[in-house]
Amino acid sequence: MTGKYGIGTMSMALTDSTRSETLTEDARDFRKVMIQLWYPADIAGDGNTVPYIGDELTASLARLHLKGLGIEGNINRAIQAYGTEDAPVSESTATFPVLLFSPGFGLPSTFYRSIVGDIVSHGYVVAAINHPHFSGITVFPDGSLVPSVEIEDPGDFSSAYFDIVLADVKFVVDVLKGLEPGHDLYGRLDLSGFGIYGHSLGGAVAIQTAREIPECKAALSMDGWHPDLQYAHDNLEIPLFFLLSQEESSSPIGMPPDSTYGSQTRYLAILNGASHIGFIDLPYMVDKPVSPARQLGTIDPNTMRATTHAILLAFFDCYLKESSNGALLPIPNPYNATVTMGVEPHITTIERFDLAPAKKQRITLPEAAKEDSVGNSPPEGESQDLPAQIAITGFDKPPGKLPSRKPSLPDTLKHIRGHIKDAHTGEGLPAATIQVTDGLEGFCGTIANEDGGYVLKLRALPAVLKVTSIGYRSEERTIADATTVPLDIPLKLVPIPMRGMLVTADSPATSIMRKVLENKRKRRPMQSYRAEAYERQHWEENQDIAAIRESVVQIFWDKNRGSRSVIRGMRGTTDYAEKMQAADPIWFKDFYQDSMLVQGSWLVLPTHPRALDYYDFTLKGQRYLDDRSVYDLSFEPKRKVNSGFVGTLSVLDEEYALLDIHLCPSPSAAAEFSSALMIGALDFTFRQKFRPFGRGVWLPVDYQYACEIKADALGFHVAFGTVKGTMQLTDYQLDISLPDSIFAKKSSVQIDPLKEDHPFARYPKEAILSERELYVYRTLGAASETEMEAVKTENAQGNPAAPKLFPQLAPEFWFNRVDAAHLGLKTERHFHEKVRLYLNGAYKFGPGRWAYGGGLRSMWGPHHNGSIHIGYQSGSQVRYPSSYYSLIYNSVPAVLGADDYFDYYWNQKTDLEIGYQPEKSRMTLHVALHNESHTSLEKSTDFDILGQNKDFRANPSIEEGYLRSLEWVGTYEDTDRRSNKRVEVGVEYSSKRLLASDFDFTRYHLAADWRIHTFFRQKATPNTLDLHLTAGTSTGTVPLQRFGVLDTVSHILIFFNRSLMHLRFHSMWI
């Protein structure tokens, strides 16, 4: 050890209950992971050493692993290593930075103890991960052994396996974040920014972790490579260090990181004479390994260890501790230059790919000649002449806090801006497309705003911009050097030539769409993508902009799991929160898919494989893009009863790919939305453009939508306003591994936990907004950061922004023949994620009495699957509950003079209820104690709004008294509420003797619902066959207000009569 701390260690066997184990035969198995935690301890000297190979099992496993590597020799049982089991954690500092370590394929993390232990002695906590089935033989605390999968060539390690190992790392991060009080390391880990390093497969995992977990601040890879990383170029903006052995420097592992990986800060070091497996502890585990030159390389093992330790410590000290220790200095980077330094003989080069030359620092290495890094003196006869210092160049200590994202170009090159104009009229061309077409920038682009203005960030020069707009000839511009002058690009109209048309058996539109569908697989071959999006949303009243919200969003799309939007930043006008209460959260749609979920309905899109059976297509016109035809087609469902879309689309000739689509829900679908909303209507329109990128893939470059929000009730139509939005997409990355954690959450809109300092740096208002929008900002002013953070959180939760004075305050209103008008308010407060308080109060104009109540509900259990509720309520209550009609729904026929569905009585009650849902079960159990005081109520009004002077029927009296009872209810319910599959069984017991009740009875009830889907299953309210079974019986004397009920079903316009009540009943409704 070269640090001041002793080393403590503990092991943890973890089970990820969110992932099934796919490599075992039992489908019920969950994924398990073993980690060894190494941490600073207040122990020093020989008391901190333990046998490296302490028992016969460990020795046998070591032989098996070494044999798998083709290495033979005697296991060195005398070797000692630092580390004491369950040693007390050092109290010298409050928290320690955290490193994760991932081993190579087929190797357990225990084979890397030397490169783990030394950095721990300098004040780091290291979580060394064993990946079962991939890290050799994994031993669990119960003695079970998990062998590794058999792969002849590690290059054949599949993407599915890689994703499993990557998910292990994410799971371990979540476990470390969630350590509970009582754990020795609770509160001692600084996880605001961690580092990761690994060897071989583990090195590739380290790089991918840096891409996918925002809290990762630095990653170091030792000979790390995987085929999935070879083309995964992105703008990764955390520092990476590639530490390569000479053996792998010319293999795919040694590909220059500037062409393979997208990090802005990259280091490359090549260890002369080192082999790929020389990073593990082989020299200390085997006395005389066979073929050491071939297997271990020619470098002195102690020199290799000392060099590796120095690089690890210097790199992570710089970016995690942000402490130079006199060895690291800030180095500017104006020219993106490469540094190659002549250093000690065992290091070929250490390069930093974005530094200016001429800065060089020396890092003092530990004196490894006397003692190696696992606690042993070097074998006799081996060289002990180690350099005291090694020259390392390229470390860049950032001034102050390390920025979360750093540009790779000077500020003058961040943005190219200007206008796209009609060459003849000089007017701006809204939604013209601007793309960067060369090199790895091929997935970058933007669209023009309504004035034709655009802004585009470039990551490298030179760059070639291509501008396209249907009906115009495309233009290209080469950006060779830095410029701040606006770049205006005029487009010329394309003359329309007269060309013949080939007549076929199909209509022209059908023939075109048949080719579009045949070519769709070629145009959309990817399984996933990630992109950055800028979204701008308006709230318009009477066609005037009343509020603006802008967002920077990360889009994640998976062919099988759908899309997710992660909000990285938000800004807007001051009154956005109040004006846009009715606006939906940010959501993204890709209309090149087969179908689309809109307001709960799955609607077939015109590019569905069977679209020709579902839609009628008509050729409406022909335009040109450069010298190629663009066909404009209209479409609508073949049958009026079909829920789908109506609209137009544009197809590029020869490619037969979508250029543009403009659509809205069909009348049948719109009627379904209105039916689902009961009293409201949403009129949607959508538009999207597509362009070719990179390998011929066609991707959306924008997404435009509008939604007019109206209220329709009793023949009145009131328009609240219109939400209009435009989303620009850029920086695509195709077929990459997407974070499972994002798709694990049901919410399609989420918040980036890593807050950016300047999320809108590439979207300046003056360049991205139109004059009309800038005027709104100048008039209304910009919202503060605190206001927008609140709006961002509410949008991510799917909740509209609520009024500031009384958040979550809602009105209560209904009308019936007993209460007459009931007017009141109710509110909810969440004091904690587990505790909820609710209150309500109202005045009933019929009886002339106040009704009021409240309650407290708390969740309990490790998964919040238990609940306890206590409540009090005083007010009128329906004598028989209904599964179909609420008091509000019942008010409409009552106020129109129809018969009142319910009977009523006054109930002053206190309830105590305990509920529990077993983990991974659809069953819910409830036990409740009721204490109620019942009195009769009389009819108070015959009023109806039509003035019919009709006498409502009298409200029957009840059996008055105190009712105290115990109730047990068991419920089974499908997790998908729309399936309407539910079974409920209940027993209520009341006793004069045991509970001091005025009633003696036991009541049993059964209710079951089952839904069978028929036709048009994609609708929000599809045609279904609904079966409802209800039954009950009782013993003793049941009061009238506890009789069972056979609920009737009717339409609101067919005025209904009373339900049937009886002591014993059963019925089945269809």
mmCIF file of C-alpha atoms in Angstrom, residues 831-974:
data_model
loop_
_atom_site.group_PDB
_atom_site.id
_atom_site.type_symbol
_atom_site.label_atom_id
_atom_site.label_comp_id
_atom_site.label_asym_id
_atom_site.label_seq_id
_atom_site.Cartn_x
_atom_site.Cartn_y
_atom_site.Cartn_z
ATOM 1 C CA PHE A 831 -46.620 15.648 3.931
ATOM 2 C CA HIS A 832 -44.378 12.805 2.824
ATOM 3 C CA GLU A 833 -44.401 10.315 -0.016
ATOM 4 C CA LYS A 834 -46.048 7.892 2.436
ATOM 5 C CA VAL A 835 -48.453 10.220 4.271
ATOM 6 C CA ARG A 836 -51.515 11.970 2.833
ATOM 7 C CA LEU A 837 -54.065 14.210 4.608
ATOM 8 C CA TYR A 838 -57.434 15.070 3.068
ATOM 9 C CA LEU A 839 -60.162 17.484 4.215
ATOM 10 C CA ASN A 840 -63.582 18.402 2.862
ATOM 11 C CA GLY A 841 -66.464 20.667 3.804
ATOM 12 C CA ALA A 842 -69.789 21.592 2.193
ATOM 13 C CA TYR A 843 -73.174 23.160 2.816
ATOM 14 C CA LYS A 844 -76.330 21.235 1.895
ATOM 15 C CA PHE A 845 -79.071 23.714 1.047
ATOM 16 C CA GLY A 846 -81.927 21.211 1.390
ATOM 17 C CA PRO A 847 -81.436 20.103 5.004
ATOM 18 C CA GLY A 848 -79.689 23.406 5.797
ATOM 19 C CA ARG A 849 -76.754 21.570 7.392
ATOM 20 C CA TRP A 850 -72.989 21.533 7.076
ATOM 21 C CA ALA A 851 -71.200 18.341 6.029
ATOM 22 C CA TYR A 852 -67.519 17.918 6.752
ATOM 23 C CA GLY A 853 -64.808 15.362 7.275
ATOM 24 C CA GLY A 854 -61.198 14.422 6.834
ATOM 25 C CA GLY A 855 -58.713 11.652 7.187
ATOM 26 C CA LEU A 856 -55.111 10.569 7.232
ATOM 27 C CA ARG A 857 -53.675 7.777 5.107
ATOM 28 C CA SER A 858 -50.172 6.410 5.524
ATOM 29 C CA MET A 859 -48.297 3.796 3.505
ATOM 30 C CA TRP A 860 -46.049 1.247 5.199
ATOM 31 C CA GLY A 861 -43.817 -1.641 4.263
ATOM 32 C CA PRO A 862 -40.545 -1.771 2.265
ATOM 33 C CA HIS A 863 -42.413 -1.382 -1.025
ATOM 34 C CA HIS A 864 -45.239 0.840 0.277
ATOM 35 C CA ASN A 865 -47.596 -2.085 -0.226
ATOM 36 C CA GLY A 866 -49.337 -1.641 3.127
ATOM 37 C CA SER A 867 -51.666 1.161 4.207
ATOM 38 C CA ILE A 868 -53.412 2.436 7.328
ATOM 39 C CA HIS A 869 -56.272 4.903 7.197
ATOM 40 C CA ILE A 870 -58.269 6.740 9.833
ATOM 41 C CA GLY A 871 -61.108 9.040 8.869
ATOM 42 C CA TYR A 872 -64.136 10.939 10.107
ATOM 43 C CA GLN A 873 -67.146 12.040 8.050
ATOM 44 C CA SER A 874 -70.457 13.686 8.883
ATOM 45 C CA GLY A 875 -72.948 14.126 6.059
ATOM 46 C CA SER A 876 -75.610 12.548 3.895
ATOM 47 C CA GLN A 877 -74.787 9.189 2.356
ATOM 48 C CA VAL A 878 -76.404 7.083 -0.351
ATOM 49 C CA ARG A 879 -78.248 4.078 1.056
ATOM 50 C CA TYR A 880 -76.899 1.741 -1.626
ATOM 51 C CA PRO A 881 -73.605 2.346 -3.449
ATOM 52 C CA SER A 882 -73.503 2.112 -7.223
ATOM 53 C CA SER A 883 -70.751 0.809 -9.482
ATOM 54 C CA TYR A 884 -72.099 2.833 -12.402
ATOM 55 C CA TYR A 885 -73.404 6.189 -11.183
ATOM 56 C CA SER A 886 -71.722 8.884 -9.121
ATOM 57 C CA LEU A 887 -73.525 11.704 -7.331
ATOM 58 C CA ILE A 888 -72.370 14.126 -10.027
ATOM 59 C CA TYR A 889 -73.600 11.857 -12.828
ATOM 60 C CA ASN A 890 -76.907 11.419 -11.006
ATOM 61 C CA SER A 891 -77.326 15.211 -10.801
ATOM 62 C CA VAL A 892 -78.057 15.629 -14.521
ATOM 63 C CA PRO A 893 -81.312 13.605 -14.678
ATOM 64 C CA ALA A 894 -82.304 14.895 -11.223
ATOM 65 C CA VAL A 895 -82.036 18.561 -12.213
ATOM 66 C CA LEU A 896 -83.914 17.794 -15.470
ATOM 67 C CA GLY A 897 -86.852 16.378 -13.497
ATOM 68 C CA ALA A 898 -86.155 12.643 -13.879
ATOM 69 C CA ASP A 899 -86.350 10.253 -10.955
ATOM 70 C CA ASP A 900 -83.511 10.331 -8.449
ATOM 71 C CA TYR A 901 -81.557 7.062 -8.584
ATOM 72 C CA PHE A 902 -80.495 7.021 -4.915
ATOM 73 C CA ASP A 903 -82.021 7.083 -1.440
ATOM 74 C CA TYR A 904 -80.187 8.862 1.383
ATOM 75 C CA TYR A 905 -79.571 8.960 5.142
ATOM 76 C CA TRP A 906 -77.359 10.959 7.505
ATOM 77 C CA ASN A 907 -74.213 9.185 8.655
ATOM 78 C CA GLN A 908 -71.757 10.395 11.279
ATOM 79 C CA LYS A 909 -68.935 7.885 11.179
ATOM 80 C CA THR A 910 -65.358 7.098 12.155
ATOM 81 C CA ASP A 911 -63.368 4.434 10.281
ATOM 82 C CA LEU A 912 -60.091 2.689 10.941
ATOM 83 C CA GLU A 913 -58.787 0.562 8.070
ATOM 84 C CA ILE A 914 -55.633 -1.457 7.451
ATOM 85 C CA GLY A 915 -54.773 -2.701 3.966
ATOM 86 C CA TYR A 916 -52.030 -4.876 2.535
ATOM 87 C CA GLN A 917 -51.062 -6.077 -0.939
ATOM 88 C CA PRO A 918 -48.537 -8.962 -0.982
ATOM 89 C CA GLU A 919 -45.496 -8.234 -3.139
ATOM 90 C CA LYS A 920 -45.933 -9.178 -6.822
ATOM 91 C CA SER A 921 -49.575 -10.068 -6.182
ATOM 92 C CA ARG A 922 -52.799 -8.710 -7.646
ATOM 93 C CA MET A 923 -54.588 -9.435 -4.374
ATOM 94 C CA THR A 924 -55.417 -6.681 -1.887
ATOM 95 C CA LEU A 925 -56.681 -7.369 1.649
ATOM 96 C CA HIS A 926 -58.478 -4.840 3.877
ATOM 97 C CA VAL A 927 -59.676 -5.045 7.486
ATOM 98 C CA ALA A 928 -61.782 -2.157 8.831
ATOM 99 C CA LEU A 929 -63.530 -1.115 12.048
ATOM 100 C CA HIS A 930 -66.609 1.117 11.568
ATOM 101 C CA ASN A 931 -68.326 3.272 14.199
ATOM 102 C CA GLU A 932 -71.411 4.948 12.679
ATOM 103 C CA SER A 933 -74.489 6.865 13.835
ATOM 104 C CA HIS A 934 -77.425 6.662 11.372
ATOM 105 C CA THR A 935 -80.472 8.965 11.170
ATOM 106 C CA SER A 936 -83.181 9.338 8.527
ATOM 107 C CA LEU A 937 -83.492 12.246 6.086
ATOM 108 C CA GLU A 938 -86.576 13.642 4.321
ATOM 109 C CA LYS A 939 -87.004 14.923 0.805
ATOM 110 C CA SER A 940 -86.285 18.659 0.717
ATOM 111 C CA THR A 941 -87.069 19.804 -2.849
ATOM 112 C CA ASP A 942 -89.073 19.107 -6.011
ATOM 113 C CA PHE A 943 -87.111 21.622 -8.101
ATOM 114 C CA ASP A 944 -86.219 20.883 -11.715
ATOM 115 C CA ILE A 945 -84.644 23.237 -14.227
ATOM 116 C CA LEU A 946 -87.406 22.628 -16.796
ATOM 117 C CA GLY A 947 -90.187 23.776 -14.408
ATOM 118 C CA GLN A 948 -92.304 20.611 -14.757
ATOM 119 C CA ASN A 949 -93.615 20.901 -11.144
ATOM 120 C CA LYS A 950 -93.175 17.158 -10.762
ATOM 121 C CA ASP A 951 -93.288 15.603 -7.296
ATOM 122 C CA PHE A 952 -90.178 13.526 -6.609
ATOM 123 C CA ARG A 953 -90.765 10.332 -4.660
ATOM 124 C CA ALA A 954 -90.291 10.450 -0.906
ATOM 125 C CA ASN A 955 -86.979 9.447 0.657
ATOM 126 C CA PRO A 956 -87.611 6.256 2.727
ATOM 127 C CA SER A 957 -86.793 6.175 6.420
ATOM 128 C CA ILE A 958 -84.083 3.868 7.753
ATOM 129 C CA GLU A 959 -83.595 1.953 10.974
ATOM 130 C CA GLU A 960 -81.851 4.549 13.099
ATOM 131 C CA GLY A 961 -79.162 3.754 15.658
ATOM 132 C CA TYR A 962 -75.469 3.101 16.220
ATOM 133 C CA LEU A 963 -73.830 0.603 13.897
ATOM 134 C CA ARG A 964 -70.445 -0.734 14.909
ATOM 135 C CA SER A 965 -68.968 -3.439 12.726
ATOM 136 C CA LEU A 966 -65.857 -5.262 11.580
ATOM 137 C CA GLU A 967 -65.364 -5.721 7.852
ATOM 138 C CA TRP A 968 -62.974 -7.843 5.808
ATOM 139 C CA VAL A 969 -62.625 -7.355 2.040
ATOM 140 C CA GLY A 970 -60.399 -9.252 -0.375
ATOM 141 C CA THR A 971 -59.947 -7.952 -3.926
ATOM 142 C CA TYR A 972 -58.307 -9.362 -7.032
ATOM 143 C CA GLU A 973 -57.792 -6.830 -9.816
ATOM 144 C CA ASP A 974 -55.877 -6.886 -13.086
#
